Amino acid sequence: MLKGFKNFLMRGDVIVIAVGLVIALAFSTLIKAFTDYVVSPIVARFQGGGSAGLGWQLGEEGNAATYLDIGEFISALIYFLIFVAVVYFLIVVPYKHYQARRGVTVFGEPGPLKTCPACLAEDIPEAATKCRYCTSQQPPAGAGGG
């Protein structure tokens, strides 16, 4: 039983995923600091005056629980976009390139689709012989079904 567990842990794809997660967490920390200490003050500045942030006080003045902080939401959105871009360009793109050199297609475009003439579902794979929703027989691929 332990031998099987050891073999599972030593598989290449498990190691690649573990390294990717560690790198993603490190980038997450870096990008969080960027948005907290660079983006948030810039967004808060757009409010003007001595305001603590971009937003509105919905309840009692000074009550943080009723402060609608749009600036923090914008900062979180910018954080998310930067994080996803970093993961895509520094992990996904090199991984696709590496796998392509090995002859493996990953994150490829989906195959051609057709429309089911019975239920009008538009996401039936072109090679399908039955509809996944209504189970009706499908015309052969290229017979004008989509």
JSON list of N, CA, C and O in Angstrom, two decimals, residues 44-78:
[
{"chain": "A", "resi": 44, "resn": "ALA", "atom": "N", "xyz": [-8.25, 54.96, -4.26]},
{"chain": "A", "resi": 44, "resn": "ALA", "atom": "CA", "xyz": [-8.79, 55.79, -3.18]},
{"chain": "A", "resi": 44, "resn": "ALA", "atom": "C", "xyz": [-8.60, 57.27, -3.48]},
{"chain": "A", "resi": 44, "resn": "ALA", "atom": "O", "xyz": [-9.42, 58.10, -3.08]},
{"chain": "A", "resi": 45, "resn": "ARG", "atom": "N", "xyz": [-7.56, 57.62, -4.18]},
{"chain": "A", "resi": 45, "resn": "ARG", "atom": "CA", "xyz": [-7.28, 59.02, -4.52]},
{"chain": "A", "resi": 45, "resn": "ARG", "atom": "C", "xyz": [-8.36, 59.61, -5.42]},
{"chain": "A", "resi": 45, "resn": "ARG", "atom": "O", "xyz": [-8.64, 60.80, -5.36]},
{"chain": "A", "resi": 46, "resn": "PHE", "atom": "N", "xyz": [-8.99, 58.76, -6.24]},
{"chain": "A", "resi": 46, "resn": "PHE", "atom": "CA", "xyz": [-10.04, 59.25, -7.13]},
{"chain": "A", "resi": 46, "resn": "PHE", "atom": "C", "xyz": [-11.24, 59.77, -6.35]},
{"chain": "A", "resi": 46, "resn": "PHE", "atom": "O", "xyz": [-12.03, 60.54, -6.87]},
{"chain": "A", "resi": 47, "resn": "GLN", "atom": "N", "xyz": [-11.41, 59.35, -5.09]},
{"chain": "A", "resi": 47, "resn": "GLN", "atom": "CA", "xyz": [-12.51, 59.83, -4.26]},
{"chain": "A", "resi": 47, "resn": "GLN", "atom": "C", "xyz": [-12.29, 61.30, -3.91]},
{"chain": "A", "resi": 47, "resn": "GLN", "atom": "O", "xyz": [-13.23, 62.05, -3.81]},
{"chain": "A", "resi": 48, "resn": "GLY", "atom": "N", "xyz": [-11.03, 61.66, -3.72]},
{"chain": "A", "resi": 48, "resn": "GLY", "atom": "CA", "xyz": [-10.72, 63.05, -3.38]},
{"chain": "A", "resi": 48, "resn": "GLY", "atom": "C", "xyz": [-10.90, 63.32, -1.90]},
{"chain": "A", "resi": 48, "resn": "GLY", "atom": "O", "xyz": [-11.40, 62.49, -1.14]},
{"chain": "A", "resi": 49, "resn": "GLY", "atom": "N", "xyz": [-10.47, 64.46, -1.48]},
{"chain": "A", "resi": 49, "resn": "GLY", "atom": "CA", "xyz": [-10.62, 64.86, -0.08]},
{"chain": "A", "resi": 49, "resn": "GLY", "atom": "C", "xyz": [-9.85, 63.96, 0.86]},
{"chain": "A", "resi": 49, "resn": "GLY", "atom": "O", "xyz": [-8.88, 63.32, 0.50]},
{"chain": "A", "resi": 50, "resn": "GLY", "atom": "N", "xyz": [-10.30, 63.88, 2.09]},
{"chain": "A", "resi": 50, "resn": "GLY", "atom": "CA", "xyz": [-9.64, 63.06, 3.10]},
{"chain": "A", "resi": 50, "resn": "GLY", "atom": "C", "xyz": [-10.32, 61.72, 3.28]},
{"chain": "A", "resi": 50, "resn": "GLY", "atom": "O", "xyz": [-10.23, 61.12, 4.34]},
{"chain": "A", "resi": 51, "resn": "SER", "atom": "N", "xyz": [-11.03, 61.26, 2.29]},
{"chain": "A", "resi": 51, "resn": "SER", "atom": "CA", "xyz": [-11.78, 60.02, 2.38]},
{"chain": "A", "resi": 51, "resn": "SER", "atom": "C", "xyz": [-10.86, 58.82, 2.54]},
{"chain": "A", "resi": 51, "resn": "SER", "atom": "O", "xyz": [-9.75, 58.79, 2.03]},
{"chain": "A", "resi": 52, "resn": "ALA", "atom": "N", "xyz": [-11.35, 57.82, 3.24]},
{"chain": "A", "resi": 52, "resn": "ALA", "atom": "CA", "xyz": [-10.58, 56.59, 3.45]},
{"chain": "A", "resi": 52, "resn": "ALA", "atom": "C", "xyz": [-10.62, 55.69, 2.23]},
{"chain": "A", "resi": 52, "resn": "ALA", "atom": "O", "xyz": [-9.84, 54.75, 2.14]},
{"chain": "A", "resi": 53, "resn": "GLY", "atom": "N", "xyz": [-11.50, 55.93, 1.31]},
{"chain": "A", "resi": 53, "resn": "GLY", "atom": "CA", "xyz": [-11.59, 55.07, 0.14]},
{"chain": "A", "resi": 53, "resn": "GLY", "atom": "C", "xyz": [-12.70, 55.51, -0.79]},
{"chain": "A", "resi": 53, "resn": "GLY", "atom": "O", "xyz": [-13.44, 56.45, -0.50]},
{"chain": "A", "resi": 54, "resn": "LEU", "atom": "N", "xyz": [-12.82, 54.81, -1.89]},
{"chain": "A", "resi": 54, "resn": "LEU", "atom": "CA", "xyz": [-13.84, 55.10, -2.87]},
{"chain": "A", "resi": 54, "resn": "LEU", "atom": "C", "xyz": [-15.09, 54.32, -2.49]},
{"chain": "A", "resi": 54, "resn": "LEU", "atom": "O", "xyz": [-15.12, 53.10, -2.60]},
{"chain": "A", "resi": 55, "resn": "GLY", "atom": "N", "xyz": [-16.09, 55.01, -2.01]},
{"chain": "A", "resi": 55, "resn": "GLY", "atom": "CA", "xyz": [-17.30, 54.33, -1.58]},
{"chain": "A", "resi": 55, "resn": "GLY", "atom": "C", "xyz": [-18.24, 55.26, -0.85]},
{"chain": "A", "resi": 55, "resn": "GLY", "atom": "O", "xyz": [-18.05, 56.48, -0.84]},
{"chain": "A", "resi": 56, "resn": "TRP", "atom": "N", "xyz": [-19.26, 54.67, -0.22]},
{"chain": "A", "resi": 56, "resn": "TRP", "atom": "CA", "xyz": [-20.28, 55.44, 0.48]},
{"chain": "A", "resi": 56, "resn": "TRP", "atom": "C", "xyz": [-20.59, 54.82, 1.82]},
{"chain": "A", "resi": 56, "resn": "TRP", "atom": "O", "xyz": [-20.60, 53.60, 1.96]},
{"chain": "A", "resi": 57, "resn": "GLN", "atom": "N", "xyz": [-20.89, 55.67, 2.78]},
{"chain": "A", "resi": 57, "resn": "GLN", "atom": "CA", "xyz": [-21.32, 55.21, 4.09]},
{"chain": "A", "resi": 57, "resn": "GLN", "atom": "C", "xyz": [-22.83, 55.03, 4.04]},
{"chain": "A", "resi": 57, "resn": "GLN", "atom": "O", "xyz": [-23.56, 55.97, 3.80]},
{"chain": "A", "resi": 58, "resn": "LEU", "atom": "N", "xyz": [-23.29, 53.79, 4.22]},
{"chain": "A", "resi": 58, "resn": "LEU", "atom": "CA", "xyz": [-24.72, 53.51, 4.12]},
{"chain": "A", "resi": 58, "resn": "LEU", "atom": "C", "xyz": [-25.45, 53.63, 5.45]},
{"chain": "A", "resi": 58, "resn": "LEU", "atom": "O", "xyz": [-26.65, 53.81, 5.48]},
{"chain": "A", "resi": 59, "resn": "GLY", "atom": "N", "xyz": [-24.73, 53.50, 6.51]},
{"chain": "A", "resi": 59, "resn": "GLY", "atom": "CA", "xyz": [-25.35, 53.57, 7.84]},
{"chain": "A", "resi": 59, "resn": "GLY", "atom": "C", "xyz": [-24.75, 54.67, 8.66]},
{"chain": "A", "resi": 59, "resn": "GLY", "atom": "O", "xyz": [-24.41, 55.75, 8.16]},
{"chain": "A", "resi": 60, "resn": "GLU", "atom": "N", "xyz": [-24.58, 54.39, 9.93]},
{"chain": "A", "resi": 60, "resn": "GLU", "atom": "CA", "xyz": [-24.03, 55.35, 10.89]},
{"chain": "A", "resi": 60, "resn": "GLU", "atom": "C", "xyz": [-22.61, 55.74, 10.50]},
{"chain": "A", "resi": 60, "resn": "GLU", "atom": "O", "xyz": [-21.80, 54.89, 10.16]},
{"chain": "A", "resi": 61, "resn": "GLU", "atom": "N", "xyz": [-22.30, 57.00, 10.55]},
{"chain": "A", "resi": 61, "resn": "GLU", "atom": "CA", "xyz": [-20.97, 57.51, 10.20]},
{"chain": "A", "resi": 61, "resn": "GLU", "atom": "C", "xyz": [-19.91, 56.85, 11.07]},
{"chain": "A", "resi": 61, "resn": "GLU", "atom": "O", "xyz": [-20.05, 56.77, 12.28]},
{"chain": "A", "resi": 62, "resn": "GLY", "atom": "N", "xyz": [-18.85, 56.35, 10.42]},
{"chain": "A", "resi": 62, "resn": "GLY", "atom": "CA", "xyz": [-17.76, 55.71, 11.15]},
{"chain": "A", "resi": 62, "resn": "GLY", "atom": "C", "xyz": [-17.95, 54.21, 11.35]},
{"chain": "A", "resi": 62, "resn": "GLY", "atom": "O", "xyz": [-17.05, 53.55, 11.86]},
{"chain": "A", "resi": 63, "resn": "ASN", "atom": "N", "xyz": [-19.08, 53.67, 10.99]},
{"chain": "A", "resi": 63, "resn": "ASN", "atom": "CA", "xyz": [-19.33, 52.24, 11.13]},
{"chain": "A", "resi": 63, "resn": "ASN", "atom": "C", "xyz": [-18.78, 51.53, 9.91]},
{"chain": "A", "resi": 63, "resn": "ASN", "atom": "O", "xyz": [-19.33, 51.62, 8.81]},
{"chain": "A", "resi": 64, "resn": "ALA", "atom": "N", "xyz": [-17.67, 50.79, 10.07]},
{"chain": "A", "resi": 64, "resn": "ALA", "atom": "CA", "xyz": [-17.02, 50.11, 8.95]},
{"chain": "A", "resi": 64, "resn": "ALA", "atom": "C", "xyz": [-17.90, 49.01, 8.36]},
{"chain": "A", "resi": 64, "resn": "ALA", "atom": "O", "xyz": [-17.77, 48.68, 7.18]},
{"chain": "A", "resi": 65, "resn": "ALA", "atom": "N", "xyz": [-18.78, 48.46, 9.15]},
{"chain": "A", "resi": 65, "resn": "ALA", "atom": "CA", "xyz": [-19.64, 47.37, 8.66]},
{"chain": "A", "resi": 65, "resn": "ALA", "atom": "C", "xyz": [-20.66, 47.86, 7.64]},
{"chain": "A", "resi": 65, "resn": "ALA", "atom": "O", "xyz": [-21.13, 47.06, 6.82]},
{"chain": "A", "resi": 66, "resn": "THR", "atom": "N", "xyz": [-20.99, 49.14, 7.64]},
{"chain": "A", "resi": 66, "resn": "THR", "atom": "CA", "xyz": [-21.98, 49.66, 6.69]},
{"chain": "A", "resi": 66, "resn": "THR", "atom": "C", "xyz": [-21.34, 50.56, 5.64]},
{"chain": "A", "resi": 66, "resn": "THR", "atom": "O", "xyz": [-22.04, 51.32, 4.97]},
{"chain": "A", "resi": 67, "resn": "TYR", "atom": "N", "xyz": [-20.01, 50.47, 5.49]},
{"chain": "A", "resi": 67, "resn": "TYR", "atom": "CA", "xyz": [-19.32, 51.26, 4.47]},
{"chain": "A", "resi": 67, "resn": "TYR", "atom": "C", "xyz": [-19.23, 50.44, 3.19]},
{"chain": "A", "resi": 67, "resn": "TYR", "atom": "O", "xyz": [-18.67, 49.34, 3.18]},
{"chain": "A", "resi": 68, "resn": "LEU", "atom": "N", "xyz": [-19.81, 50.94, 2.12]},
{"chain": "A", "resi": 68, "resn": "LEU", "atom": "CA", "xyz": [-19.78, 50.27, 0.82]},
{"chain": "A", "resi": 68, "resn": "LEU", "atom": "C", "xyz": [-18.49, 50.69, 0.12]},
{"chain": "A", "resi": 68, "resn": "LEU", "atom": "O", "xyz": [-18.40, 51.80, -0.41]},
{"chain": "A", "resi": 69, "resn": "ASP", "atom": "N", "xyz": [-17.48, 49.83, 0.15]},
{"chain": "A", "resi": 69, "resn": "ASP", "atom": "CA", "xyz": [-16.14, 50.17, -0.32]},
{"chain": "A", "resi": 69, "resn": "ASP", "atom": "C", "xyz": [-15.93, 49.70, -1.75]},
{"chain": "A", "resi": 69, "resn": "ASP", "atom": "O", "xyz": [-15.47, 48.58, -2.00]},
{"chain": "A", "resi": 70, "resn": "ILE", "atom": "N", "xyz": [-16.26, 50.54, -2.69]},
{"chain": "A", "resi": 70, "resn": "ILE", "atom": "CA", "xyz": [-16.11, 50.23, -4.11]},
{"chain": "A", "resi": 70, "resn": "ILE", "atom": "C", "xyz": [-14.62, 50.16, -4.49]},
{"chain": "A", "resi": 70, "resn": "ILE", "atom": "O", "xyz": [-14.22, 49.36, -5.32]},
{"chain": "A", "resi": 71, "resn": "GLY", "atom": "N", "xyz": [-13.81, 50.96, -3.84]},
{"chain": "A", "resi": 71, "resn": "GLY", "atom": "CA", "xyz": [-12.37, 50.97, -4.12]},
{"chain": "A", "resi": 71, "resn": "GLY", "atom": "C", "xyz": [-11.74, 49.62, -3.84]},
{"chain": "A", "resi": 71, "resn": "GLY", "atom": "O", "xyz": [-10.91, 49.14, -4.62]},
{"chain": "A", "resi": 72, "resn": "GLU", "atom": "N", "xyz": [-12.10, 48.99, -2.75]},
{"chain": "A", "resi": 72, "resn": "GLU", "atom": "CA", "xyz": [-11.55, 47.66, -2.43]},
{"chain": "A", "resi": 72, "resn": "GLU", "atom": "C", "xyz": [-12.04, 46.62, -3.45]},
{"chain": "A", "resi": 72, "resn": "GLU", "atom": "O", "xyz": [-11.30, 45.71, -3.81]},
{"chain": "A", "resi": 73, "resn": "PHE", "atom": "N", "xyz": [-13.27, 46.77, -3.91]},
{"chain": "A", "resi": 73, "resn": "PHE", "atom": "CA", "xyz": [-13.77, 45.84, -4.93]},
{"chain": "A", "resi": 73, "resn": "PHE", "atom": "C", "xyz": [-12.99, 46.01, -6.23]},
{"chain": "A", "resi": 73, "resn": "PHE", "atom": "O", "xyz": [-12.59, 45.03, -6.85]},
{"chain": "A", "resi": 74, "resn": "ILE", "atom": "N", "xyz": [-12.74, 47.25, -6.63]},
{"chain": "A", "resi": 74, "resn": "ILE", "atom": "CA", "xyz": [-11.96, 47.51, -7.85]},
{"chain": "A", "resi": 74, "resn": "ILE", "atom": "C", "xyz": [-10.55, 46.95, -7.68]},
{"chain": "A", "resi": 74, "resn": "ILE", "atom": "O", "xyz": [-10.00, 46.33, -8.60]},
{"chain": "A", "resi": 75, "resn": "SER", "atom": "N", "xyz": [-9.96, 47.14, -6.51]},
{"chain": "A", "resi": 75, "resn": "SER", "atom": "CA", "xyz": [-8.63, 46.59, -6.25]},
{"chain": "A", "resi": 75, "resn": "SER", "atom": "C", "xyz": [-8.62, 45.07, -6.33]},
{"chain": "A", "resi": 75, "resn": "SER", "atom": "O", "xyz": [-7.70, 44.46, -6.88]},
{"chain": "A", "resi": 76, "resn": "ALA", "atom": "N", "xyz": [-9.65, 44.43, -5.77]},
{"chain": "A", "resi": 76, "resn": "ALA", "atom": "CA", "xyz": [-9.74, 42.98, -5.84]},
{"chain": "A", "resi": 76, "resn": "ALA", "atom": "C", "xyz": [-9.92, 42.50, -7.28]},
{"chain": "A", "resi": 76, "resn": "ALA", "atom": "O", "xyz": [-9.35, 41.48, -7.68]},
{"chain": "A", "resi": 77, "resn": "LEU", "atom": "N", "xyz": [-10.68, 43.23, -8.06]},
{"chain": "A", "resi": 77, "resn": "LEU", "atom": "CA", "xyz": [-10.86, 42.89, -9.47]},
{"chain": "A", "resi": 77, "resn": "LEU", "atom": "C", "xyz": [-9.55, 43.01, -10.24]},
{"chain": "A", "resi": 77, "resn": "LEU", "atom": "O", "xyz": [-9.19, 42.13, -11.02]},
{"chain": "A", "resi": 78, "resn": "ILE", "atom": "N", "xyz": [-8.81, 44.09, -9.99]},
{"chain": "A", "resi": 78, "resn": "ILE", "atom": "CA", "xyz": [-7.51, 44.26, -10.63]},
{"chain": "A", "resi": 78, "resn": "ILE", "atom": "C", "xyz": [-6.56, 43.16, -10.19]},
{"chain": "A", "resi": 78, "resn": "ILE", "atom": "O", "xyz": [-5.83, 42.59, -11.00]}
]
